[in-house]
Amino acid sequence: MAADQEAIVTALKTVKDPELNVNVVDLGLVYSIQTRDDEVDVEMTLTSPACPVGPEMLRNAVAAVEKVEGVSKANVRLVMSPPWSPERMSDEARDELGYF
């Protein structure tokens, strides 16, 4: 049984950037989600290539996705292209961070 895309996004919304206290989906850090049977491939980035909490966020993303029903393995890959920019943030994240 393949995992539900919406459930995967919901799971990723539980993963927060601990420095900004905003989830990785609303920050625009998740670039793609692909499902293959019971495996999920996620490509995500960081707000900065030198982000000190990057490894923690990637581990948290794997753990969150692997909790989704129907997922046996999550492959979370860090990508730096295209580079992240504040324009990728959701309106909710902009409001929360006071970014206009």
Short mmCIF file of N, CA and C in Angstrom, two decimals:
data_model
loop_
_atom_site.label_atom_id
_atom_site.label_comp_id
_atom_site.label_asym_id
_atom_site.label_seq_id
_atom_site.Cartn_x
_atom_site.Cartn_y
_atom_site.Cartn_z
N MET A 1 0.85 -1.19 0.00
CA MET A 1 0.00 0.00 0.00
C MET A 1 0.88 1.24 0.00
N ALA A 2 0.71 2.09 -0.99
CA ALA A 2 1.50 3.32 -1.07
C ALA A 2 0.99 4.34 -0.05
N ALA A 3 1.91 5.12 0.46
CA ALA A 3 1.55 6.13 1.44
C ALA A 3 0.83 7.30 0.77
N ASP A 4 -0.04 7.91 1.52
CA ASP A 4 -0.81 9.05 1.04
C ASP A 4 0.06 10.31 1.07
N GLN A 5 0.11 11.00 -0.05
CA GLN A 5 0.94 12.22 -0.18
C GLN A 5 0.58 13.25 0.88
N GLU A 6 -0.70 13.44 1.12
CA GLU A 6 -1.14 14.42 2.12
C GLU A 6 -0.66 14.04 3.52
N ALA A 7 -0.67 12.74 3.82
CA ALA A 7 -0.19 12.28 5.13
C ALA A 7 1.31 12.53 5.28
N ILE A 8 2.03 12.39 4.18
CA ILE A 8 3.48 12.65 4.22
C ILE A 8 3.74 14.13 4.47
N VAL A 9 3.02 14.99 3.78
CA VAL A 9 3.18 16.44 3.99
C VAL A 9 2.83 16.80 5.43
N THR A 10 1.75 16.23 5.94
CA THR A 10 1.35 16.49 7.33
C THR A 10 2.45 16.05 8.28
N ALA A 11 3.05 14.90 8.02
CA ALA A 11 4.15 14.42 8.87
C ALA A 11 5.34 15.37 8.81
N LEU A 12 5.67 15.83 7.62
CA LEU A 12 6.80 16.76 7.48
C LEU A 12 6.54 18.09 8.17
N LYS A 13 5.27 18.46 8.30
CA LYS A 13 4.95 19.71 9.00
C LYS A 13 5.24 19.61 10.50
N THR A 14 5.50 18.41 11.00
CA THR A 14 5.87 18.27 12.42
C THR A 14 7.36 18.53 12.63
N VAL A 15 8.11 18.61 11.53
CA VAL A 15 9.56 18.84 11.61
C VAL A 15 9.81 20.34 11.54
N LYS A 16 10.40 20.86 12.60
CA LYS A 16 10.64 22.30 12.65
C LYS A 16 12.12 22.62 12.57
N ASP A 17 12.39 23.77 11.99
CA ASP A 17 13.74 24.33 12.07
C ASP A 17 13.85 24.86 13.48
N PRO A 18 14.70 24.27 14.32
CA PRO A 18 14.74 24.68 15.72
C PRO A 18 15.20 26.12 15.94
N GLU A 19 15.89 26.68 14.98
CA GLU A 19 16.34 28.07 15.11
C GLU A 19 15.21 29.05 14.83
N LEU A 20 14.31 28.67 13.92
CA LEU A 20 13.22 29.57 13.53
C LEU A 20 11.88 29.15 14.12
N ASN A 21 11.79 27.91 14.59
CA ASN A 21 10.55 27.36 15.17
C ASN A 21 9.39 27.38 14.18
N VAL A 22 9.71 27.11 12.92
CA VAL A 22 8.71 27.02 11.85
C VAL A 22 8.97 25.70 11.13
N ASN A 23 7.89 25.03 10.71
CA ASN A 23 8.07 23.71 10.08
C ASN A 23 8.70 23.82 8.69
N VAL A 24 9.33 22.72 8.28
CA VAL A 24 10.10 22.70 7.04
C VAL A 24 9.23 22.87 5.79
N VAL A 25 7.97 22.48 5.86
CA VAL A 25 7.08 22.64 4.71
C VAL A 25 6.75 24.12 4.52
N ASP A 26 6.33 24.80 5.59
CA ASP A 26 5.99 26.21 5.47
C ASP A 26 7.20 27.09 5.19
N LEU A 27 8.38 26.65 5.61
CA LEU A 27 9.59 27.39 5.27
C LEU A 27 9.96 27.23 3.80
N GLY A 28 9.36 26.25 3.13
CA GLY A 28 9.68 26.01 1.73
C GLY A 28 10.94 25.20 1.54
N LEU A 29 11.31 24.42 2.55
CA LEU A 29 12.53 23.62 2.48
C LEU A 29 12.33 22.29 1.77
N VAL A 30 11.09 21.84 1.63
CA VAL A 30 10.81 20.57 0.96
C VAL A 30 10.59 20.86 -0.52
N TYR A 31 11.46 20.28 -1.35
CA TYR A 31 11.39 20.52 -2.79
C TYR A 31 10.57 19.47 -3.52
N SER A 32 10.67 18.20 -3.09
CA SER A 32 9.88 17.18 -3.79
C SER A 32 9.64 15.99 -2.86
N ILE A 33 8.53 15.31 -3.15
CA ILE A 33 8.16 14.08 -2.45
C ILE A 33 7.72 13.09 -3.52
N GLN A 34 8.38 11.95 -3.56
CA GLN A 34 8.05 10.90 -4.51
C GLN A 34 7.78 9.61 -3.73
N THR A 35 6.73 8.90 -4.10
CA THR A 35 6.44 7.62 -3.43
C THR A 35 6.61 6.49 -4.43
N ARG A 36 7.22 5.41 -3.93
CA ARG A 36 7.38 4.16 -4.71
C ARG A 36 6.99 3.04 -3.77
N ASP A 37 5.87 2.43 -4.02
CA ASP A 37 5.39 1.36 -3.15
C ASP A 37 5.39 1.85 -1.71
N ASP A 38 6.23 1.25 -0.85
CA ASP A 38 6.24 1.64 0.56
C ASP A 38 7.46 2.51 0.91
N GLU A 39 8.16 3.03 -0.12
CA GLU A 39 9.29 3.93 0.12
C GLU A 39 8.94 5.34 -0.33
N VAL A 40 9.50 6.30 0.39
CA VAL A 40 9.27 7.71 0.06
C VAL A 40 10.62 8.39 -0.10
N ASP A 41 10.75 9.12 -1.20
CA ASP A 41 11.95 9.92 -1.44
C ASP A 41 11.59 11.39 -1.27
N VAL A 42 12.33 12.06 -0.42
CA VAL A 42 12.10 13.48 -0.17
C VAL A 42 13.38 14.24 -0.50
N GLU A 43 13.25 15.30 -1.27
CA GLU A 43 14.37 16.21 -1.48
C GLU A 43 14.06 17.48 -0.72
N MET A 44 15.01 17.88 0.12
CA MET A 44 14.81 19.11 0.87
C MET A 44 16.13 19.86 0.97
N THR A 45 16.03 21.10 1.36
CA THR A 45 17.20 21.95 1.48
C THR A 45 17.23 22.58 2.86
N LEU A 46 18.16 23.47 3.05
CA LEU A 46 18.29 24.19 4.31
C LEU A 46 18.26 25.69 4.01
N THR A 47 17.98 26.49 5.01
CA THR A 47 17.95 27.94 4.79
C THR A 47 19.34 28.46 4.46
N SER A 48 20.37 27.72 4.88
CA SER A 48 21.76 28.10 4.62
C SER A 48 22.59 26.82 4.49
N PRO A 49 23.53 26.78 3.55
CA PRO A 49 24.37 25.58 3.44
C PRO A 49 25.14 25.27 4.72
N ALA A 50 25.39 26.26 5.53
CA ALA A 50 26.14 26.08 6.78
C ALA A 50 25.23 25.92 7.99
N CYS A 51 23.96 25.62 7.77
CA CYS A 51 23.00 25.50 8.86
C CYS A 51 23.48 24.44 9.87
N PRO A 52 23.71 24.86 11.12
CA PRO A 52 24.24 23.92 12.11
C PRO A 52 23.25 22.83 12.53
N VAL A 53 21.97 23.03 12.31
CA VAL A 53 20.98 22.03 12.71
C VAL A 53 20.49 21.19 11.52
N GLY A 54 21.15 21.32 10.38
CA GLY A 54 20.77 20.57 9.19
C GLY A 54 20.69 19.07 9.41
N PRO A 55 21.74 18.44 9.94
CA PRO A 55 21.68 16.99 10.14
C PRO A 55 20.51 16.57 11.06
N GLU A 56 20.24 17.35 12.08
CA GLU A 56 19.12 17.05 12.99
C GLU A 56 17.79 17.13 12.25
N MET A 57 17.63 18.16 11.42
CA MET A 57 16.37 18.30 10.67
C MET A 57 16.19 17.15 9.69
N LEU A 58 17.26 16.71 9.04
CA LEU A 58 17.15 15.59 8.11
C LEU A 58 16.77 14.31 8.85
N ARG A 59 17.39 14.05 9.99
CA ARG A 59 17.03 12.87 10.80
C ARG A 59 15.57 12.95 11.24
N ASN A 60 15.13 14.13 11.66
CA ASN A 60 13.75 14.31 12.10
C ASN A 60 12.77 14.09 10.94
N ALA A 61 13.15 14.52 9.75
CA ALA A 61 12.29 14.31 8.57
C ALA A 61 12.15 12.82 8.27
N VAL A 62 13.26 12.08 8.32
CA VAL A 62 13.21 10.63 8.10
C VAL A 62 12.27 9.99 9.12
N ALA A 63 12.47 10.33 10.39
CA ALA A 63 11.66 9.73 11.46
C ALA A 63 10.18 10.05 11.28
N ALA A 64 9.86 11.29 10.91
CA ALA A 64 8.46 11.70 10.75
C ALA A 64 7.80 10.95 9.59
N VAL A 65 8.49 10.86 8.46
CA VAL A 65 7.91 10.19 7.29
C VAL A 65 7.75 8.70 7.55
N GLU A 66 8.71 8.10 8.25
CA GLU A 66 8.62 6.67 8.51
C GLU A 66 7.52 6.30 9.50
N LYS A 67 6.93 7.28 10.16
CA LYS A 67 5.79 7.03 11.04
C LYS A 67 4.47 6.98 10.27
N VAL A 68 4.49 7.44 9.02
CA VAL A 68 3.27 7.47 8.21
C VAL A 68 2.88 6.04 7.83
N GLU A 69 1.60 5.74 7.97
CA GLU A 69 1.09 4.42 7.61
C GLU A 69 1.40 4.12 6.14
N GLY A 70 1.94 2.93 5.91
CA GLY A 70 2.26 2.53 4.55
C GLY A 70 3.69 2.83 4.13
N VAL A 71 4.46 3.50 4.99
CA VAL A 71 5.85 3.84 4.67
C VAL A 71 6.77 2.92 5.47
N SER A 72 7.63 2.21 4.76
CA SER A 72 8.61 1.37 5.45
C SER A 72 9.98 2.04 5.48
N LYS A 73 10.24 2.91 4.49
CA LYS A 73 11.55 3.57 4.43
C LYS A 73 11.41 4.95 3.83
N ALA A 74 12.07 5.92 4.49
CA ALA A 74 12.12 7.28 3.97
C ALA A 74 13.55 7.60 3.59
N ASN A 75 13.73 8.07 2.38
CA ASN A 75 15.03 8.50 1.90
C ASN A 75 14.98 10.02 1.77
N VAL A 76 15.62 10.72 2.69
CA VAL A 76 15.61 12.18 2.66
C VAL A 76 16.97 12.64 2.17
N ARG A 77 16.95 13.34 1.05
CA ARG A 77 18.19 13.78 0.41
C ARG A 77 18.30 15.29 0.50
N LEU A 78 19.47 15.74 0.89
CA LEU A 78 19.74 17.17 0.99
C LEU A 78 20.19 17.68 -0.38
N VAL A 79 19.51 18.73 -0.86
CA VAL A 79 19.90 19.36 -2.12
C VAL A 79 20.11 20.84 -1.88
N MET A 80 21.02 21.43 -2.62
CA MET A 80 21.30 22.86 -2.46
C MET A 80 20.98 23.65 -3.73
N SER A 81 20.38 22.96 -4.70
CA SER A 81 20.04 23.64 -5.94
C SER A 81 18.59 23.31 -6.28
N PRO A 82 17.75 24.29 -6.46
CA PRO A 82 18.08 25.71 -6.37
C PRO A 82 18.25 26.13 -4.91
N PRO A 83 19.04 27.18 -4.68
CA PRO A 83 19.22 27.64 -3.31
C PRO A 83 17.90 28.13 -2.72
N TRP A 84 17.74 27.92 -1.43
CA TRP A 84 16.54 28.39 -0.75
C TRP A 84 16.54 29.91 -0.70
N SER A 85 15.35 30.48 -0.75
CA SER A 85 15.19 31.93 -0.56
C SER A 85 13.90 32.16 0.21
N PRO A 86 13.79 33.28 0.91
CA PRO A 86 12.58 33.55 1.70
C PRO A 86 11.29 33.56 0.87
N GLU A 87 11.40 33.75 -0.43
CA GLU A 87 10.20 33.75 -1.28
C GLU A 87 9.52 32.38 -1.30
N ARG A 88 10.23 31.33 -0.89
CA ARG A 88 9.65 29.99 -0.88
C ARG A 88 8.74 29.76 0.32
N MET A 89 8.78 30.65 1.30
CA MET A 89 7.98 30.47 2.52
C MET A 89 6.50 30.66 2.25
N SER A 90 5.68 29.95 3.02
CA SER A 90 4.23 30.13 2.93
C SER A 90 3.87 31.46 3.59
N ASP A 91 2.66 31.93 3.32
CA ASP A 91 2.19 33.16 3.95
C ASP A 91 2.18 33.02 5.47
N GLU A 92 1.83 31.82 5.94
CA GLU A 92 1.79 31.57 7.39
C GLU A 92 3.19 31.74 8.01
N ALA A 93 4.20 31.20 7.34
CA ALA A 93 5.57 31.32 7.84
C ALA A 93 6.03 32.77 7.81
N ARG A 94 5.68 33.48 6.75
CA ARG A 94 6.05 34.90 6.67
C ARG A 94 5.42 35.69 7.82
N ASP A 95 4.15 35.42 8.09
CA ASP A 95 3.46 36.10 9.18
C ASP A 95 4.12 35.77 10.51
N GLU A 96 4.41 34.48 10.72
CA GLU A 96 4.99 34.03 11.98
C GLU A 96 6.37 34.66 12.23
N LEU A 97 7.12 34.81 11.15
CA LEU A 97 8.48 35.37 11.29
C LEU A 97 8.53 36.88 11.11
N GLY A 98 7.37 37.48 10.79
CA GLY A 98 7.35 38.92 10.59
C GLY A 98 8.09 39.33 9.31
N TYR A 99 8.06 38.47 8.32
CA TYR A 99 8.73 38.73 7.05
C TYR A 99 7.71 39.24 6.05
N PHE A 100 7.90 40.45 5.58
CA PHE A 100 6.93 41.05 4.65
C PHE A 100 7.56 41.37 3.33
#
